[in-house]
């Protein structure tokens, strides 16, 4: 029907259809057809602009729409909102889940903790698109440097990417606990985790010649060469830490004892965990920025709060909540707040130094989001196999599937932002 034909329907003595009726019909058609076309048009134009291949998602999963990111949006500030479509994998479809984070396998009775997504206040962060992620990192490498929460994140990434491809274990030497390497052959992408819970050179100190660890000796001004000698080859480095600084430590600088935390040694100054963590983090970030040939991106992932209630981890503490907090119900306080502030301060220093040398630092700020997820930990629903230790409730690590999968959403969004900025420059 031409425009003049429509106009004739409204005018003249032979008008067949009342104006009001026709307007209503046209409105219904417009509002019915437009939403069907909109996602396809917007997603296609996004792919064309950014040169990403359009994924082929499972039949029950819609294609991931582009972010509504704007320059003023802080993707790390927001609230958790329901997501009935989650999770996007299960403990039965992903073999990469460690036993102590396999909550559903070990009897967790509720599943609602998996059905939430992070919603920034001023924009949307799309659910993780594994096809898009692998296109961005094709031919590149990513290192997770830190403690077992960092390893928890890499396992989450393996599960999220499993909808596209499973990685091949290329670890060398095989069975090395400190370094684990996975490669995605179709994309020539490698992920590696470096176990370094104190970030700097550290030694176990045993009590009275027994097998019981009394404390750790931390050499706060010395690199942990198990990872610092290998990091220059990576395109992305995600560094984390903090949880291991709550325990007994003796601090060394220039190979001399300068103080301690919870060590109870005579004539040794108590310098607190915060002194040790600040110095260790500073040294670790300097280890990266001092590499002349490293031109990659370093992400400092901020502290992931634990949620022990009614006791500490070794004195009956537990985490039994089954839904997220809202931002009005809790706030970052005490030890966690101090650790977080240290990270922000040291990040600013490191970013400034790295910028002068051509490398880049980005803040991967998950602290507020994870503070609101007391429901996402394994608690008693996990098993530590091959460990001669008393089982305690785990309110530090994260169930898989679970809230930690959102770190993949945020990481992909940061990579997309970086790609867009590079395209504009």
PDB file of C-alpha atoms in Angstrom, residues 6 8 26 34 72 87 164 177 180 201 203 233 235 282 306 319 338 358 390 416 424:
ATOM      1  CA  UNK A   6      -3.306   5.490   3.074  1.00  0.00           C
ATOM      2  CA  UNK A   8      -7.205   8.391   0.728  1.00  0.00           C
ATOM      3  CA  UNK A  26      -1.069   0.791  12.352  1.00  0.00           C
ATOM      4  CA  UNK A  34       9.688  -3.289  15.585  1.00  0.00           C
ATOM      5  CA  UNK A  72      30.242   7.907  32.300  1.00  0.00           C
ATOM      6  CA  UNK A  87      23.199 -20.699  34.750  1.00  0.00           C
ATOM      7  CA  UNK A 164      32.687 -23.142  22.265  1.00  0.00           C
ATOM      8  CA  UNK A 177      50.949 -27.297  41.438  1.00  0.00           C
ATOM      9  CA  UNK A 180      48.787 -24.688  35.236  1.00  0.00           C
ATOM     10  CA  UNK A 201      59.101 -14.531  47.514  1.00  0.00           C
ATOM     11  CA  UNK A 203      59.025 -19.507  52.551  1.00  0.00           C
ATOM     12  CA  UNK A 233      55.270 -13.258  27.342  1.00  0.00           C
ATOM     13  CA  UNK A 235      49.154 -10.212  26.619  1.00  0.00           C
ATOM     14  CA  UNK A 282      53.799  -2.780  45.464  1.00  0.00           C
ATOM     15  CA  UNK A 306      34.626 -13.493  52.484  1.00  0.00           C
ATOM     16  CA  UNK A 319      27.781 -18.522  55.372  1.00  0.00           C
ATOM     17  CA  UNK A 338      41.600  -1.286  54.489  1.00  0.00           C
ATOM     18  CA  UNK A 358      54.241   1.888  27.456  1.00  0.00           C
ATOM     19  CA  UNK A 390      40.060 -30.685  59.102  1.00  0.00           C
ATOM     20  CA  UNK A 416      35.507  -4.567  24.521  1.00  0.00           C
ATOM     21  CA  UNK A 424      39.181   5.405  18.051  1.00  0.00           C
TER      22      UNK A 424
END
